[in-house]
PDB file of C-alpha atoms in Angstrom:
ATOM      1  CA  MET A  38     -17.615 -14.723  -9.587  1.00 57.00           C
ATOM      2  CA  LEU A  39     -16.316 -18.276  -9.991  1.00 64.00           C
ATOM      3  CA  HIS A  40     -12.815 -18.780 -11.420  1.00 70.00           C
ATOM      4  CA  GLY A  41     -11.921 -21.840 -13.448  1.00 70.00           C
ATOM      5  CA  SER A  42     -14.134 -24.331 -15.228  1.00 76.00           C
ATOM      6  CA  LEU A  43     -15.104 -26.558 -12.274  1.00 84.00           C
ATOM      7  CA  PRO A  44     -18.343 -25.872 -10.353  1.00 88.00           C
ATOM      8  CA  ALA A  45     -18.027 -24.456  -6.848  1.00 85.00           C
ATOM      9  CA  ALA A  46     -18.809 -27.788  -5.157  1.00 89.00           C
ATOM     10  CA  GLU A  47     -15.967 -29.483  -7.020  1.00 90.00           C
ATOM     11  CA  GLN A  48     -13.541 -26.672  -6.222  1.00 87.00           C
ATOM     12  CA  MET A  49     -14.393 -26.894  -2.516  1.00 89.00           C
ATOM     13  CA  LYS A  50     -13.230 -30.523  -2.495  1.00 89.00           C
ATOM     14  CA  PHE A  51      -9.660 -29.303  -3.094  1.00 87.00           C
ATOM     15  CA  ILE A  52      -9.695 -27.256   0.139  1.00 88.00           C
ATOM     16  CA  THR A  53      -8.624 -29.012   3.327  1.00 88.00           C
ATOM     17  CA  GLY A  54      -7.538 -27.849   6.761  1.00 89.00           C
ATOM     18  CA  HIS A  55      -4.653 -28.908   8.999  1.00 90.00           C
ATOM     19  CA  SER A  56      -3.651 -28.079  12.551  1.00 91.00           C
ATOM     20  CA  ASP A  57      -0.034 -29.072  11.833  1.00 92.00           C
ATOM     21  CA  LEU A  58       1.919 -26.498   9.809  1.00 93.00           C
ATOM     22  CA  THR A  59       4.379 -29.044   8.405  1.00 92.00           C
ATOM     23  CA  GLU A  60       1.540 -31.178   7.081  1.00 91.00           C
ATOM     24  CA  CYS A  61      -0.291 -28.104   5.821  1.00 91.00           C
ATOM     25  CA  VAL A  62       2.537 -26.904   3.536  1.00 92.00           C
ATOM     26  CA  LYS A  63       3.877 -30.323   2.584  1.00 90.00           C
ATOM     27  CA  GLU A  64       4.717 -30.425  -1.162  1.00 90.00           C
ATOM     28  CA  ALA A  65       3.293 -26.924  -1.650  1.00 93.00           C
ATOM     29  CA  GLN A  66       4.668 -24.758  -4.446  1.00 95.00           C
ATOM     30  CA  TYR A  67       2.982 -21.544  -3.318  1.00 97.00           C
ATOM     31  CA  ILE A  68       2.010 -20.498   0.227  1.00 97.00           C
ATOM     32  CA  GLN A  69      -0.221 -17.527   1.114  1.00 97.00           C
ATOM     33  CA  GLU A  70      -0.070 -16.321   4.732  1.00 97.00           C
ATOM     34  CA  CYS A  71      -3.289 -14.579   5.842  1.00 95.00           C
ATOM     35  CA  VAL A  72      -3.025 -13.983   9.597  1.00 95.00           C
ATOM     36  CA  PRO A  73      -4.321 -10.664  11.054  1.00 96.00           C
ATOM     37  CA  GLU A  74      -2.486  -7.390  10.452  1.00 95.00           C
ATOM     38  CA  ASN A  75      -0.243  -7.579  13.514  1.00 96.00           C
ATOM     39  CA  LEU A  76       3.516  -7.426  12.973  1.00 97.00           C
ATOM     40  CA  GLU A  77       4.500  -9.515  16.012  1.00 97.00           C
ATOM     41  CA  LEU A  78       1.979 -12.205  15.103  1.00 97.00           C
ATOM     42  CA  LYS A  79       3.248 -12.258  11.532  1.00 97.00           C
ATOM     43  CA  LYS A  80       6.844 -12.564  12.705  1.00 97.00           C
ATOM     44  CA  THR A  81       5.880 -15.545  14.847  1.00 97.00           C
ATOM     45  CA  VAL A  82       4.054 -17.275  12.016  1.00 96.00           C
ATOM     46  CA  TRP A  83       6.820 -16.557   9.532  1.00 97.00           C
ATOM     47  CA  ARG A  84       9.510 -17.933  11.841  1.00 97.00           C
ATOM     48  CA  GLN A  85       7.491 -21.148  12.081  1.00 96.00           C
ATOM     49  CA  LEU A  86       6.906 -21.235   8.335  1.00 96.00           C
ATOM     50  CA  ASP A  87      10.601 -20.645   7.675  1.00 97.00           C
ATOM     51  CA  GLN A  88      11.420 -23.866   9.518  1.00 96.00           C
ATOM     52  CA  VAL A  89       9.261 -26.036   7.249  1.00 96.00           C
ATOM     53  CA  ALA A  90       9.663 -24.192   3.938  1.00 95.00           C
ATOM     54  CA  THR A  91      11.853 -25.409   1.088  1.00 95.00           C
ATOM     55  CA  PRO A  92      14.116 -23.324  -1.178  1.00 95.00           C
ATOM     56  CA  GLU A  93      11.695 -23.899  -4.070  1.00 95.00           C
ATOM     57  CA  MET A  94       8.540 -22.583  -2.380  1.00 97.00           C
ATOM     58  CA  ILE A  95       7.058 -19.146  -3.049  1.00 98.00           C
ATOM     59  CA  LEU A  96       6.191 -17.594   0.327  1.00 98.00           C
ATOM     60  CA  ALA A  97       3.599 -14.825   0.004  1.00 98.00           C
ATOM     61  CA  SER A  98       1.823 -12.643   2.543  1.00 98.00           C
ATOM     62  CA  SER A  99      -1.639 -11.061   2.243  1.00 97.00           C
ATOM     63  CA  THR A 100      -0.653  -8.069   4.397  1.00 97.00           C
ATOM     64  CA  SER A 101      -2.220  -4.804   3.249  1.00 95.00           C
ATOM     65  CA  CYS A 102       0.287  -2.369   4.757  1.00 95.00           C
ATOM     66  CA  ILE A 103       3.245  -4.102   6.456  1.00 97.00           C
ATOM     67  CA  MET A 104       6.380  -4.017   4.322  1.00 97.00           C
ATOM     68  CA  PRO A 105       7.812  -7.503   3.628  1.00 98.00           C
ATOM     69  CA  SER A 106      11.221  -6.534   4.984  1.00 98.00           C
ATOM     70  CA  ALA A 107       9.635  -6.017   8.419  1.00 97.00           C
ATOM     71  CA  PHE A 108       8.883  -9.731   8.902  1.00 97.00           C
ATOM     72  CA  SER A 109      11.311 -11.484   6.538  1.00 97.00           C
ATOM     73  CA  GLU A 110      14.735  -9.950   7.264  1.00 96.00           C
ATOM     74  CA  GLU A 111      15.908 -12.699   9.625  1.00 96.00           C
ATOM     75  CA  LEU A 112      14.457 -15.653   7.702  1.00 97.00           C
ATOM     76  CA  LYS A 113      16.749 -18.169   6.000  1.00 97.00           C
ATOM     77  CA  HIS A 114      14.287 -18.328   3.066  1.00 97.00           C
ATOM     78  CA  ARG A 115      13.833 -14.560   2.889  1.00 97.00           C
ATOM     79  CA  ASN A 116      14.716 -14.470  -0.827  1.00 98.00           C
ATOM     80  CA  ARG A 117      11.520 -16.485  -1.468  1.00 98.00           C
ATOM     81  CA  VAL A 118       9.250 -13.980   0.332  1.00 98.00           C
ATOM     82  CA  VAL A 119       6.951 -11.440  -1.336  1.00 98.00           C
ATOM     83  CA  VAL A 120       3.714  -9.705  -0.474  1.00 98.00           C
ATOM     84  CA  ALA A 121       0.758 -10.672  -2.650  1.00 98.00           C
ATOM     85  CA  HIS A 122      -1.928  -8.359  -1.314  1.00 98.00           C
ATOM     86  CA  PRO A 123      -5.439  -9.150  -2.585  1.00 96.00           C
ATOM     87  CA  VAL A 124      -8.164  -6.500  -2.431  1.00 94.00           C
ATOM     88  CA  ASN A 125     -11.293  -7.164  -0.400  1.00 88.00           C
ATOM     89  CA  PRO A 126     -13.518  -8.842  -1.503  1.00 86.00           C
ATOM     90  CA  PRO A 127     -11.012 -10.677  -3.761  1.00 87.00           C
ATOM     91  CA  TYR A 128     -13.620 -12.811  -5.517  1.00 82.00           C
ATOM     92  CA  TYR A 129     -15.092  -9.609  -7.048  1.00 87.00           C
ATOM     93  CA  VAL A 130     -12.142  -7.185  -6.981  1.00 91.00           C
ATOM     94  CA  PRO A 131      -9.297  -8.811  -8.936  1.00 92.00           C
ATOM     95  CA  LEU A 132      -6.306  -6.591  -8.100  1.00 96.00           C
ATOM     96  CA  VAL A 133      -3.301  -8.161  -6.345  1.00 98.00           C
ATOM     97  CA  GLU A 134      -0.349  -5.980  -5.300  1.00 98.00           C
ATOM     98  CA  ILE A 135       2.966  -7.858  -5.514  1.00 98.00           C
ATOM     99  CA  VAL A 136       5.589  -6.242  -3.306  1.00 98.00           C
ATOM    100  CA  PRO A 137       9.164  -7.550  -3.034  1.00 98.00           C
ATOM    101  CA  ALA A 138      11.505  -7.068  -0.113  1.00 98.00           C
ATOM    102  CA  PRO A 139      14.973  -5.728  -0.980  1.00 97.00           C
ATOM    103  CA  TRP A 140      16.265  -9.330  -0.996  1.00 98.00           C
ATOM    104  CA  SER A 141      13.380 -11.022  -2.836  1.00 98.00           C
ATOM    105  CA  ASP A 142      14.483 -13.123  -5.801  1.00 98.00           C
ATOM    106  CA  PRO A 143      13.161 -11.497  -9.020  1.00 97.00           C
ATOM    107  CA  SER A 144      12.057 -14.929 -10.219  1.00 97.00           C
ATOM    108  CA  VAL A 145       9.683 -15.170  -7.230  1.00 98.00           C
ATOM    109  CA  VAL A 146       8.062 -11.878  -8.224  1.00 98.00           C
ATOM    110  CA  HIS A 147       7.743 -13.059 -11.830  1.00 98.00           C
ATOM    111  CA  GLU A 148       6.303 -16.460 -10.901  1.00 98.00           C
ATOM    112  CA  THR A 149       3.828 -14.906  -8.456  1.00 98.00           C
ATOM    113  CA  LYS A 150       2.621 -12.504 -11.130  1.00 98.00           C
ATOM    114  CA  GLU A 151       2.198 -15.359 -13.620  1.00 97.00           C
ATOM    115  CA  LEU A 152       0.243 -17.417 -11.072  1.00 96.00           C
ATOM    116  CA  MET A 153      -2.108 -14.528 -10.288  1.00 95.00           C
ATOM    117  CA  GLN A 154      -2.756 -13.978 -13.984  1.00 94.00           C
ATOM    118  CA  LYS A 155      -3.402 -17.689 -14.466  1.00 92.00           C
ATOM    119  CA  ILE A 156      -6.110 -17.779 -11.786  1.00 89.00           C
ATOM    120  CA  GLY A 157      -7.848 -14.705 -13.184  1.00 88.00           C
ATOM    121  CA  GLN A 158      -6.544 -11.952 -10.892  1.00 92.00           C
ATOM    122  CA  VAL A 159      -5.009  -8.657 -12.053  1.00 94.00           C
ATOM    123  CA  PRO A 160      -1.491  -8.378 -10.559  1.00 97.00           C
ATOM    124  CA  VAL A 161       0.555  -5.196 -10.335  1.00 98.00           C
ATOM    125  CA  VAL A 162       4.211  -5.145  -9.283  1.00 98.00           C
ATOM    126  CA  MET A 163       5.884  -2.559  -7.076  1.00 98.00           C
ATOM    127  CA  LYS A 164       9.563  -2.047  -7.901  1.00 97.00           C
ATOM    128  CA  LYS A 165      10.324  -1.390  -4.239  1.00 96.00           C
ATOM    129  CA  GLU A 166       8.428  -1.574  -0.964  1.00 96.00           C
ATOM    130  CA  MET A 167       6.636   1.432   0.539  1.00 96.00           C
ATOM    131  CA  PRO A 168       4.382   1.621   3.632  1.00 94.00           C
ATOM    132  CA  GLY A 169       0.790   0.951   2.573  1.00 95.00           C
ATOM    133  CA  PHE A 170       1.957  -0.184  -0.879  1.00 97.00           C
ATOM    134  CA  CYS A 171       0.081   1.564  -3.732  1.00 97.00           C
ATOM    135  CA  LEU A 172      -3.641   0.910  -3.309  1.00 97.00           C
ATOM    136  CA  ASN A 173      -3.834   1.994   0.326  1.00 97.00           C
ATOM    137  CA  ARG A 174      -1.677   5.065  -0.259  1.00 97.00           C
ATOM    138  CA  ILE A 175      -4.159   6.201  -2.923  1.00 97.00           C
ATOM    139  CA  GLN A 176      -7.134   5.116  -0.809  1.00 96.00           C
ATOM    140  CA  TYR A 177      -5.820   6.920   2.267  1.00 97.00           C
ATOM    141  CA  ALA A 178      -5.303  10.127   0.263  1.00 97.00           C
ATOM    142  CA  ILE A 179      -9.001   9.991  -0.685  1.00 97.00           C
ATOM    143  CA  ILE A 180     -10.106   9.212   2.889  1.00 97.00           C
ATOM    144  CA  ASN A 181      -7.923  12.048   4.242  1.00 97.00           C
ATOM    145  CA  GLU A 182      -9.508  14.639   1.961  1.00 97.00           C
ATOM    146  CA  CYS A 183     -13.034  13.317   2.565  1.00 97.00           C
ATOM    147  CA  TRP A 184     -12.366  13.564   6.307  1.00 96.00           C
ATOM    148  CA  ARG A 185     -11.114  17.154   6.010  1.00 95.00           C
ATOM    149  CA  ILE A 186     -14.187  18.176   3.984  1.00 96.00           C
ATOM    150  CA  ALA A 187     -16.475  16.622   6.615  1.00 95.00           C
ATOM    151  CA  GLN A 188     -14.489  18.147   9.475  1.00 93.00           C
ATOM    152  CA  GLU A 189     -14.787  21.622   7.965  1.00 94.00           C
ATOM    153  CA  GLY A 190     -18.542  21.190   7.498  1.00 95.00           C
ATOM    154  CA  VAL A 191     -18.341  21.726   3.747  1.00 97.00           C
ATOM    155  CA  MET A 192     -20.537  18.751   2.845  1.00 97.00           C
ATOM    156  CA  THR A 193     -22.485  15.960   4.523  1.00 98.00           C
ATOM    157  CA  VAL A 194     -21.049  12.452   4.741  1.00 98.00           C
ATOM    158  CA  GLU A 195     -23.770  11.195   2.402  1.00 98.00           C
ATOM    159  CA  ASP A 196     -22.934  13.787  -0.252  1.00 98.00           C
ATOM    160  CA  ILE A 197     -19.192  13.163   0.068  1.00 98.00           C
ATOM    161  CA  ASP A 198     -19.829   9.474  -0.626  1.00 98.00           C
ATOM    162  CA  LYS A 199     -22.005  10.445  -3.613  1.00 98.00           C
ATOM    163  CA  VAL A 200     -19.095  12.423  -5.057  1.00 98.00           C
ATOM    164  CA  VAL A 201     -17.103   9.193  -5.144  1.00 97.00           C
ATOM    165  CA  TYR A 202     -19.676   6.608  -6.259  1.00 96.00           C
ATOM    166  CA  ALA A 203     -21.550   8.862  -8.700  1.00 97.00           C
ATOM    167  CA  GLY A 204     -18.563  10.898  -9.907  1.00 97.00           C
ATOM    168  CA  LEU A 205     -15.064   9.494  -9.517  1.00 96.00           C
ATOM    169  CA  GLY A 206     -16.161   5.854  -9.230  1.00 95.00           C
ATOM    170  CA  PRO A 207     -17.686   5.475 -12.715  1.00 94.00           C
ATOM    171  CA  ARG A 208     -14.686   7.274 -14.210  1.00 93.00           C
ATOM    172  CA  TYR A 209     -12.224   4.949 -12.560  1.00 95.00           C
ATOM    173  CA  ALA A 210     -14.146   1.676 -13.026  1.00 94.00           C
ATOM    174  CA  PHE A 211     -12.477   1.027 -16.378  1.00 93.00           C
ATOM    175  CA  MET A 212      -9.332   3.194 -16.349  1.00 95.00           C
ATOM    176  CA  GLY A 213      -7.079   4.900 -13.826  1.00 96.00           C
ATOM    177  CA  PRO A 214      -6.483   8.597 -13.115  1.00 96.00           C
ATOM    178  CA  PHE A 215      -3.527   8.958 -15.462  1.00 97.00           C
ATOM    179  CA  GLU A 216      -5.426   7.539 -18.431  1.00 97.00           C
ATOM    180  CA  VAL A 217      -8.496   9.623 -17.532  1.00 97.00           C
ATOM    181  CA  CYS A 218      -6.327  12.758 -17.703  1.00 97.00           C
ATOM    182  CA  HIS A 219      -4.768  11.546 -20.949  1.00 97.00           C
ATOM    183  CA  LEU A 220      -8.204  11.166 -22.571  1.00 97.00           C
ATOM    184  CA  ASN A 221      -9.773  14.342 -21.165  1.00 96.00           C
ATOM    185  CA  VAL A 222      -7.986  16.705 -23.570  1.00 96.00           C
ATOM    186  CA  ASN A 223      -7.144  16.699 -27.265  1.00 95.00           C
ATOM    187  CA  LYS A 224      -3.410  16.020 -27.061  1.00 97.00           C
ATOM    188  CA  GLY A 225      -2.874  13.775 -24.068  1.00 97.00           C
ATOM    189  CA  MET A 226      -1.248  14.171 -20.672  1.00 97.00           C
ATOM    190  CA  LYS A 227       1.148  16.991 -21.563  1.00 97.00           C
ATOM    191  CA  ASP A 228      -1.771  19.018 -22.875  1.00 98.00           C
ATOM    192  CA  TYR A 229      -3.752  18.235 -19.714  1.00 97.00           C
ATOM    193  CA  MET A 230      -0.999  19.514 -17.417  1.00 98.00           C
ATOM    194  CA  GLU A 231      -0.438  22.611 -19.537  1.00 97.00           C
ATOM    195  CA  ARG A 232      -4.124  23.424 -19.121  1.00 97.00           C
ATOM    196  CA  TYR A 233      -4.815  22.259 -15.580  1.00 97.00           C
ATOM    197  CA  GLY A 234      -1.459  21.719 -13.845  1.00 97.00           C
ATOM    198  CA  ALA A 235      -1.320  25.148 -12.195  1.00 98.00           C
ATOM    199  CA  GLY A 236      -4.878  24.792 -10.921  1.00 97.00           C
ATOM    200  CA  LEU A 237      -4.109  21.308  -9.611  1.00 97.00           C
ATOM    201  CA  GLU A 238      -1.168  22.687  -7.657  1.00 97.00           C
ATOM    202  CA  LYS A 239      -3.204  25.625  -6.316  1.00 97.00           C
ATOM    203  CA  VAL A 240      -6.060  23.459  -5.037  1.00 97.00           C
ATOM    204  CA  SER A 241      -3.670  20.828  -3.656  1.00 96.00           C
ATOM    205  CA  SER A 242      -1.850  23.465  -1.607  1.00 96.00           C
ATOM    206  CA  THR A 243      -5.085  24.101   0.350  1.00 96.00           C
ATOM    207  CA  MET A 244      -5.651  20.484   1.378  1.00 95.00           C
ATOM    208  CA  GLY A 245      -3.926  20.767   4.730  1.00 89.00           C
ATOM    209  CA  PRO A 246      -2.081  18.218   6.887  1.00 92.00           C
ATOM    210  CA  THR A 247      -2.986  14.600   7.455  1.00 94.00           C
ATOM    211  CA  PRO A 248      -5.960  14.456   9.857  1.00 93.00           C
ATOM    212  CA  ASN A 249      -5.387  13.252  13.404  1.00 91.00           C
ATOM    213  CA  TYR A 250      -7.966  10.482  13.578  1.00 91.00           C
ATOM    214  CA  THR A 251      -7.639   9.950  17.343  1.00 86.00           C
ATOM    215  CA  ALA A 252      -7.573  13.604  18.503  1.00 84.00           C
ATOM    216  CA  PRO A 253     -10.277  14.873  20.924  1.00 81.00           C
ATOM    217  CA  THR A 254     -11.471  17.295  18.234  1.00 77.00           C
ATOM    218  CA  THR A 255     -11.948  14.589  15.622  1.00 82.00           C
ATOM    219  CA  PRO A 256     -15.296  14.679  13.765  1.00 91.00           C
ATOM    220  CA  LEU A 257     -15.606  10.899  14.203  1.00 93.00           C
ATOM    221  CA  ASP A 258     -18.759  11.100  16.332  1.00 93.00           C
ATOM    222  CA  SER A 259     -20.514  13.265  13.736  1.00 94.00           C
ATOM    223  CA  ILE A 260     -19.341  11.113  10.811  1.00 96.00           C
ATOM    224  CA  HIS A 261     -20.362   7.917  12.622  1.00 95.00           C
ATOM    225  CA  ALA A 262     -23.801   9.337  13.464  1.00 96.00           C
ATOM    226  CA  GLN A 263     -24.397  10.297   9.846  1.00 97.00           C
ATOM    227  CA  LEU A 264     -23.331   6.834   8.690  1.00 98.00           C
ATOM    228  CA  LEU A 265     -25.743   5.233  11.169  1.00 98.00           C
ATOM    229  CA  ASP A 266     -28.527   7.251   9.586  1.00 98.00           C
ATOM    230  CA  MET A 267     -27.444   5.905   6.195  1.00 98.00           C
ATOM    231  CA  VAL A 268     -26.803   2.296   7.305  1.00 98.00           C
ATOM    232  CA  PRO A 269     -27.863   1.274  10.857  1.00 98.00           C
ATOM    233  CA  LEU A 270     -25.662  -1.340  12.499  1.00 98.00           C
ATOM    234  CA  ASP A 271     -28.375  -3.999  12.236  1.00 98.00           C
ATOM    235  CA  LYS A 272     -28.450  -3.425   8.466  1.00 98.00           C
ATOM    236  CA  LEU A 273     -24.710  -3.801   7.835  1.00 98.00           C
ATOM    237  CA  GLU A 274     -24.907  -7.404   6.658  1.00 97.00           C
ATOM    238  CA  GLU A 275     -27.831  -6.579   4.381  1.00 98.00           C
ATOM    239  CA  LYS A 276     -25.856  -3.690   2.899  1.00 97.00           C
ATOM    240  CA  ARG A 277     -22.789  -5.920   2.402  1.00 94.00           C
ATOM    241  CA  THR A 278     -24.939  -8.340   0.426  1.00 95.00           C
ATOM    242  CA  TRP A 279     -26.292  -5.412  -1.607  1.00 96.00           C
ATOM    243  CA  ARG A 280     -22.697  -4.318  -2.278  1.00 94.00           C
ATOM    244  CA  ASP A 281     -21.515  -7.793  -3.255  1.00 92.00           C
ATOM    245  CA  HIS A 282     -24.363  -8.254  -5.750  1.00 94.00           C
ATOM    246  CA  ARG A 283     -23.351  -5.039  -7.492  1.00 94.00           C
ATOM    247  CA  LEU A 284     -19.654  -5.867  -7.409  1.00 93.00           C
ATOM    248  CA  ALA A 285     -20.479  -9.270  -8.916  1.00 91.00           C
ATOM    249  CA  ALA A 286     -22.506  -7.615 -11.683  1.00 94.00           C
ATOM    250  CA  LEU A 287     -19.680  -5.176 -12.408  1.00 93.00           C
ATOM    251  CA  ALA A 288     -17.093  -7.977 -12.408  1.00 90.00           C
ATOM    252  CA  LYS A 289     -19.209  -9.966 -14.876  1.00 91.00           C
ATOM    253  CA  LEU A 290     -19.718  -6.929 -17.093  1.00 94.00           C
ATOM    254  CA  LYS A 291     -15.979  -6.226 -17.201  1.00 91.00           C
ATOM    255  CA  HIS A 292     -15.211  -9.905 -17.824  1.00 87.00           C
ATOM    256  CA  ASP A 293     -17.698 -10.095 -20.711  1.00 92.00           C
ATOM    257  CA  MET A 294     -16.520  -6.803 -22.250  1.00 94.00           C
ATOM    258  CA  ASN A 295     -12.859  -7.838 -22.020  1.00 89.00           C
ATOM    259  CA  ALA A 296     -13.678 -11.186 -23.618  1.00 89.00           C
ATOM    260  CA  ALA A 297     -15.495  -9.387 -26.456  1.00 94.00           C
ATOM    261  CA  ASP A 298     -12.516  -7.041 -26.939  1.00 93.00           C
ATOM    262  CA  ASN A 299     -10.178 -10.042 -27.266  1.00 88.00           C
ATOM    263  CA  GLN A 300     -12.222 -11.886 -29.872  1.00 84.00           C
TER     264      GLN A 300
END
């Protein structure tokens, strides 16, 4: 889904590449670091960036799990550093998690949020940093339970995925779990917890520890084999295209519905 009013070809003209970092960030107001998810590599890049940054620049990282304090503590411009974590694929999934370090200037958080809103993303702000931020903590909780269900032989991988895309997914496409609970009973969230809170606690107590994904007894081989039956390796790119077409259609639907709501 294209952002802005210019056609894609015109937008591409604004994108250039540089092999010199100083030239690359010259006169920039906002910088987004996107190197791989390796802490030592990020520290190296951020030390180099710190040498050419100015006190006015916003310095953002795309990291999905590394807390900003881990790579910014020793930087002279550390108060200008935040995480602005986009969700893959960001051109269809608009969420951006903004995560400050303990020393991040509040104005940097505010300006980053405003910029993300201006370009059509949906920013959320964490009040403090946590490993994995918010999206991955929720995502990992889902993966953990799916893994346990597969490991215990309760359901096939294909059916577990169906539970998400044909059950939870449609529910959560337009509102989150708290609002779903709030709407599912007559008198809101308090009513929901009075009715279902005890059952939620009882079921949750049976979920077990975090799976060990690298243990010899892991069900990885079985899960991988089932996934190969669903999507062979030579069909991955075809399936990604299939996925992107549907994400694009959903993004357009949500955009059009939101525009209609705001008329």
